[in-house]
Short mmCIF file of C-alpha atoms in Angstrom, two decimals:
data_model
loop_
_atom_site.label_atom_id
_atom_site.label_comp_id
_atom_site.label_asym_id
_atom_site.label_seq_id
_atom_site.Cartn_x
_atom_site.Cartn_y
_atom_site.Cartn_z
CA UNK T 82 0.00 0.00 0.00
CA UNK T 83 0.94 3.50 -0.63
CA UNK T 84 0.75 6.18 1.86
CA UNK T 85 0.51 9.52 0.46
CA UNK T 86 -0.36 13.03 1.65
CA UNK T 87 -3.22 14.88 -0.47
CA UNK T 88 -0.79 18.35 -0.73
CA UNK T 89 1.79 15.77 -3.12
CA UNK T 90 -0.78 13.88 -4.59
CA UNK T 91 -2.07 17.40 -6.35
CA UNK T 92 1.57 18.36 -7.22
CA UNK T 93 2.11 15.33 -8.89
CA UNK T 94 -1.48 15.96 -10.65
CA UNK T 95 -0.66 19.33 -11.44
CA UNK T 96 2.62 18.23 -12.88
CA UNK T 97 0.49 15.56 -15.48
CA UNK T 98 -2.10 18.62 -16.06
CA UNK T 99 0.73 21.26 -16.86
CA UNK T 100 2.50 19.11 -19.33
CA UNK T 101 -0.52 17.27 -20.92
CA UNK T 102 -0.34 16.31 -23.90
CA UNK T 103 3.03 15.21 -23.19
CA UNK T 104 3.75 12.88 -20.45
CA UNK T 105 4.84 14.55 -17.25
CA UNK T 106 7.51 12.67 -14.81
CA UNK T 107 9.52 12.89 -11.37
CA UNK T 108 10.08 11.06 -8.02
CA UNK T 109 9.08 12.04 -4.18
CA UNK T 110 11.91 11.44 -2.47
CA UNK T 111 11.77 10.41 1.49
CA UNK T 112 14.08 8.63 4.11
CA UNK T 113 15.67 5.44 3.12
CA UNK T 114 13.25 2.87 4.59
CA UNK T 115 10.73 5.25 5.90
CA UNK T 116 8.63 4.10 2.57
CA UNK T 117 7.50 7.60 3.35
CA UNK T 118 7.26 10.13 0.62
CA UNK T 119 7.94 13.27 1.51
CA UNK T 120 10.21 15.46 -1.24
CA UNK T 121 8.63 16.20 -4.58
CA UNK T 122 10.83 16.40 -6.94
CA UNK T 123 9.20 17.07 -10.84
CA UNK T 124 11.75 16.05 -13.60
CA UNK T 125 11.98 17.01 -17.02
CA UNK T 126 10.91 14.58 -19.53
CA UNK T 127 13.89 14.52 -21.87
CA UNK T 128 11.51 12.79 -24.36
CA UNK T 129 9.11 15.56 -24.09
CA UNK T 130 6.69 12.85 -25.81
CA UNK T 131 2.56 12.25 -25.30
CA UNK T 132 3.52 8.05 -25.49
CA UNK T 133 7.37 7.84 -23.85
CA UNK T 134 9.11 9.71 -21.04
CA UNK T 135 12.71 9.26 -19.59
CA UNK T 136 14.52 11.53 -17.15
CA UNK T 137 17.02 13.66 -18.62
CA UNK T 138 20.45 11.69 -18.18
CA UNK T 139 22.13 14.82 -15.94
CA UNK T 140 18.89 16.00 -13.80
CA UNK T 141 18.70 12.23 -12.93
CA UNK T 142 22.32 12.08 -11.75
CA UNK T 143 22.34 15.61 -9.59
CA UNK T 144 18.77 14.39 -8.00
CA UNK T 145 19.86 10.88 -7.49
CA UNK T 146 23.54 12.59 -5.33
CA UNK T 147 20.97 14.68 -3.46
CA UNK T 148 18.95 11.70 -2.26
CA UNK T 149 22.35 9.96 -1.57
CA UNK T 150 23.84 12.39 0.45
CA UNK T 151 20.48 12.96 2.28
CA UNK T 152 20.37 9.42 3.18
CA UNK T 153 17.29 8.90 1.00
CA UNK T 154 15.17 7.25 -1.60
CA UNK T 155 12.98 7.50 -4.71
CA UNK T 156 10.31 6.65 -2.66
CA UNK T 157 7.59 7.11 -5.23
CA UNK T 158 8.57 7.15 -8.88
CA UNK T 159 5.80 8.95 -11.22
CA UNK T 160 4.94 9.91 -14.65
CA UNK T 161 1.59 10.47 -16.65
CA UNK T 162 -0.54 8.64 -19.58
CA UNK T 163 -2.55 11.35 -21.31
CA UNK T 164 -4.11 9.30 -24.10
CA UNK T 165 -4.60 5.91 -22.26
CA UNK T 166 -5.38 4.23 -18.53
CA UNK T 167 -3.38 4.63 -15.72
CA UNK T 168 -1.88 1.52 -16.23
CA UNK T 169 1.94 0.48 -16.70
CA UNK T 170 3.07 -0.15 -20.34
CA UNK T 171 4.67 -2.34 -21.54
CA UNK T 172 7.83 -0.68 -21.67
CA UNK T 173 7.15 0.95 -18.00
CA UNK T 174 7.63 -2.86 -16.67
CA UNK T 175 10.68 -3.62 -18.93
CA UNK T 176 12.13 -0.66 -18.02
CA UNK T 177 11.24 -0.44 -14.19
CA UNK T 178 14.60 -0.09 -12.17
CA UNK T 179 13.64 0.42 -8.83
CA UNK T 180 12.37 -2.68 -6.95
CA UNK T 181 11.55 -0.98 -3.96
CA UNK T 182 9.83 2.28 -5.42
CA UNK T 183 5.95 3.02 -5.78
CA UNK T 184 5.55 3.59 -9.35
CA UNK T 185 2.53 5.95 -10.11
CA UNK T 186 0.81 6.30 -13.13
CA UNK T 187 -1.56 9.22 -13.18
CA UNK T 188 -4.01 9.64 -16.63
CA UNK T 189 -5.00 13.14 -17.57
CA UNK T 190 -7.05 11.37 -20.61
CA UNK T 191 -10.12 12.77 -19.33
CA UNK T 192 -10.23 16.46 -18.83
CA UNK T 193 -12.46 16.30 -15.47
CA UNK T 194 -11.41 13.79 -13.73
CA UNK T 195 -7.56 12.16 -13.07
CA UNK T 196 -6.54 8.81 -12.33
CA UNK T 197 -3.84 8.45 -9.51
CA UNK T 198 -3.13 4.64 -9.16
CA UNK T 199 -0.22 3.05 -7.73
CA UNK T 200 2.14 -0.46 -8.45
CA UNK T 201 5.24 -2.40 -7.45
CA UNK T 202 7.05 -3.30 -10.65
CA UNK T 203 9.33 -6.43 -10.00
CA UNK T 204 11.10 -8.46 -12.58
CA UNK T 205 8.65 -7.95 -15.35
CA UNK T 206 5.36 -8.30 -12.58
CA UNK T 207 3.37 -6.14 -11.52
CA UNK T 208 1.45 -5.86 -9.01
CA UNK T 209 -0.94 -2.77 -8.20
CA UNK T 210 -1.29 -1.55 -4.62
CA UNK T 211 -4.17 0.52 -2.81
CA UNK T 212 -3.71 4.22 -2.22
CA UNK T 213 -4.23 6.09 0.78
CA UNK T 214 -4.45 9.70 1.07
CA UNK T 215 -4.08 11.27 3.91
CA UNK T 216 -4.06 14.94 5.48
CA UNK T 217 -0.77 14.53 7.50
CA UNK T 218 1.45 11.37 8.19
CA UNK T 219 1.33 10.44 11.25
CA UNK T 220 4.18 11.38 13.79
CA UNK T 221 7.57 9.46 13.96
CA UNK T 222 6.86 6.69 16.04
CA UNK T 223 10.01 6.54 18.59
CA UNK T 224 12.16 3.21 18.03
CA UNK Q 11 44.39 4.18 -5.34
CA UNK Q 12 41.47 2.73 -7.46
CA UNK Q 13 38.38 3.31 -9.16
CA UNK Q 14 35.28 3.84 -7.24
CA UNK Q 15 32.41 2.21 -9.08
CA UNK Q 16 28.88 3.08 -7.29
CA UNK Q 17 26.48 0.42 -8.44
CA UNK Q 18 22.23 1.11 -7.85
CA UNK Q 19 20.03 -1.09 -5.56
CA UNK Q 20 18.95 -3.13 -8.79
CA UNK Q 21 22.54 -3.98 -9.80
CA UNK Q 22 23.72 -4.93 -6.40
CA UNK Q 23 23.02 -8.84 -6.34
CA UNK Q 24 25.82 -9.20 -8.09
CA UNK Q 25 27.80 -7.31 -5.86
CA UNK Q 26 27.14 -8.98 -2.53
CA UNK Q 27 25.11 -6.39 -1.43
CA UNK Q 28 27.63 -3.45 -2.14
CA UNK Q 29 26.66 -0.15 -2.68
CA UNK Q 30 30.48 0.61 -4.18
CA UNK Q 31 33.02 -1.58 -5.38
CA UNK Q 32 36.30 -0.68 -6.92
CA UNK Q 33 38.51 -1.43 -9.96
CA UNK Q 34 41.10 -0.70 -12.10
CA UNK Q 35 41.33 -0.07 -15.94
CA UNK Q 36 42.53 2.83 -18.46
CA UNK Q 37 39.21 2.96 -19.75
CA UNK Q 38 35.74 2.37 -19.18
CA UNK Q 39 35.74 -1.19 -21.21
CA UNK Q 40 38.58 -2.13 -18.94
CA UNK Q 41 37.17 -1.55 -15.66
CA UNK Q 42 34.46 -2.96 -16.52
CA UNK Q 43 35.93 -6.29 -17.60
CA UNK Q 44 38.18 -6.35 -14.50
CA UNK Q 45 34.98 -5.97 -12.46
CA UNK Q 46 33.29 -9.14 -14.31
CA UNK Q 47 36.54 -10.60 -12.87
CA UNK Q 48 34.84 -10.34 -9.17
CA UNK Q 49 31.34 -9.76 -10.39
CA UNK Q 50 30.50 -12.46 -12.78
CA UNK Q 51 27.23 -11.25 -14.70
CA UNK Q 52 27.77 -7.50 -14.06
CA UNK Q 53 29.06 -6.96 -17.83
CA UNK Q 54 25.95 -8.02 -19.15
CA UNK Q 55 23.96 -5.71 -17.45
CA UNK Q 56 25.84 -2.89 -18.43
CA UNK Q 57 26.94 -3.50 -22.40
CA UNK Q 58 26.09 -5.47 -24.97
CA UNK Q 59 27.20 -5.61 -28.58
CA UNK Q 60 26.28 -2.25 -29.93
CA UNK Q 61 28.19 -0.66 -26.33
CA UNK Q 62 26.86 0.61 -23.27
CA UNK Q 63 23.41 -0.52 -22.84
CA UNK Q 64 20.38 2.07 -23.59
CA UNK Q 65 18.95 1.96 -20.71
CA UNK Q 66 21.92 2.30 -18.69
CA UNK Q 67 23.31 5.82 -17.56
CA UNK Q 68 27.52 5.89 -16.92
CA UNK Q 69 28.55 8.76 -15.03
CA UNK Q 70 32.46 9.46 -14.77
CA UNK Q 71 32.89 11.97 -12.13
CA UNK Q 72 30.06 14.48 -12.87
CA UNK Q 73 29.97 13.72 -17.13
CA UNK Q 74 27.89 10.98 -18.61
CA UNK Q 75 30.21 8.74 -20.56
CA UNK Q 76 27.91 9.20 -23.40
CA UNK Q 77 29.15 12.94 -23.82
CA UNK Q 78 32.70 11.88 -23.32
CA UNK Q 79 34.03 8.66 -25.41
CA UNK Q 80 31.24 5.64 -24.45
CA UNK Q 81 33.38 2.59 -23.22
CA UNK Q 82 36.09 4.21 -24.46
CA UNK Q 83 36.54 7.05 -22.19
CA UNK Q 84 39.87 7.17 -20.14
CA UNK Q 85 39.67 6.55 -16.77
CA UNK Q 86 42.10 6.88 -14.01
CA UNK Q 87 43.10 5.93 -10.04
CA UNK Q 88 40.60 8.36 -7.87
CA UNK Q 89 38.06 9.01 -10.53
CA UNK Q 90 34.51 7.73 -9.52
CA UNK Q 91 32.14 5.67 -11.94
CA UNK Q 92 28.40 6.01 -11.42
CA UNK Q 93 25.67 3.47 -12.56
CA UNK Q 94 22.36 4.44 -12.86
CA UNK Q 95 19.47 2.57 -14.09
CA UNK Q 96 17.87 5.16 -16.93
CA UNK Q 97 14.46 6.15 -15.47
CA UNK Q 98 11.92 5.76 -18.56
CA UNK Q 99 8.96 4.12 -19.91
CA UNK Q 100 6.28 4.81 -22.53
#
């Protein structure tokens, strides 16, 4: 299951809407094992493509150092379909690189209303997961 | 001195676990057969017979390899070698 708070939910919406009819990307970025997303970070879609996205080969490097030396993750991985379902393609699962990210897929197909779903993306399987929005994660529980 | 070679989460079953592993090599083809000497299978991953894998980013230093000479770019004792998994789909 993803956990998600509503404020990143309509960045990462507003991303999709802003760049429709090209596909919009980027990551949220939180503490390494927290599975908590918490940084949104929108990247540029080097394709700059309606049916194909891929992060621009520098942006993805400088972000990727950041997250390093901030001891964190790509939490949630996400990019847009604006002609089809929010479903993963076939080239999202042969390309999926992250085993322990959330990959979102948000459609902006329909002008009123947006899909926001969530997967894991494993060795060629996927599996989608239920989404929860929420106001505010709850505070850091003491170890 | 060696060559730092940071390898992503995906990558890293062929590494033990490792998050960095080093090597040696005057270029980018070299290091990366000299690694295959420890990490049988790593290779693969990253080339195959057209070069450096699509889907693969190289980073020496702060460049991508791409923009410099591909698996021919020289590389040298205290330079650091990035791998990143390209982040794409359709």
């Amino acid at each position: 299951m993803l956990t998600i708070e509503r404020a990143i939910v309509d960045q990462i919406v507003a991303h999709a809407r802003a760049d429709h009819p090209d596909e919009a990307c980027g990551v949220v970025a939180g503490a390494a094992g927290s599975d908590r997303p918490t940084r949104f970070i929108p990247m540029a879609n080097a394709e700059r493509s309606p049916t194909f996205y891929r992060f621009d080969s520098m942006e993805q490097f400088k972000v990727w150092r950041e997250m390093d030396d901030r001891d964190e993750e790509p939490v949630v991985i996400y990019h847009s379909h604006t002609a089809t379902e929010a479903y993963p393609s076939r080239t999202d699962i042969s390309y999926a690189s992250e085993p322990n990210a959330h990959y979102v897929l948000v459609s902006t197909r329909d002008d009123d209303e947006t899909e926001f779903r969530s997967y894991r993306i494993v060795a060629g399987k996927v599996d989608e997961e239920q989404v929860r929005v929420v106001e505010a994660y709850e505070p850091d529980s003491v170890d | 001195m060696a060559i730092e070679v940071r390898i992503p989460t995906i990558l890293r079953n062929y590494t033990d676990g490792a998050k960095a592993v080093e090597g040696g090599g005057a270029t980018l083809d070299e290091l990366i057969a000299d690694l295959e000497t420890r990490h049988p299978g790593l290779r693969d991953r990253l080339v195959d017979e057209k070069g450096l894998r699509r889907f693969v980013n190289v980073y020496l230093n702060d460049e991508d390899v791409r923009f410099l000479g591909g698996l021919g770019t020289k590389v040298s004792d205290g330079d650091t070698v990035t791998v990143l998994p390209a982040v794409a789909g359709g």
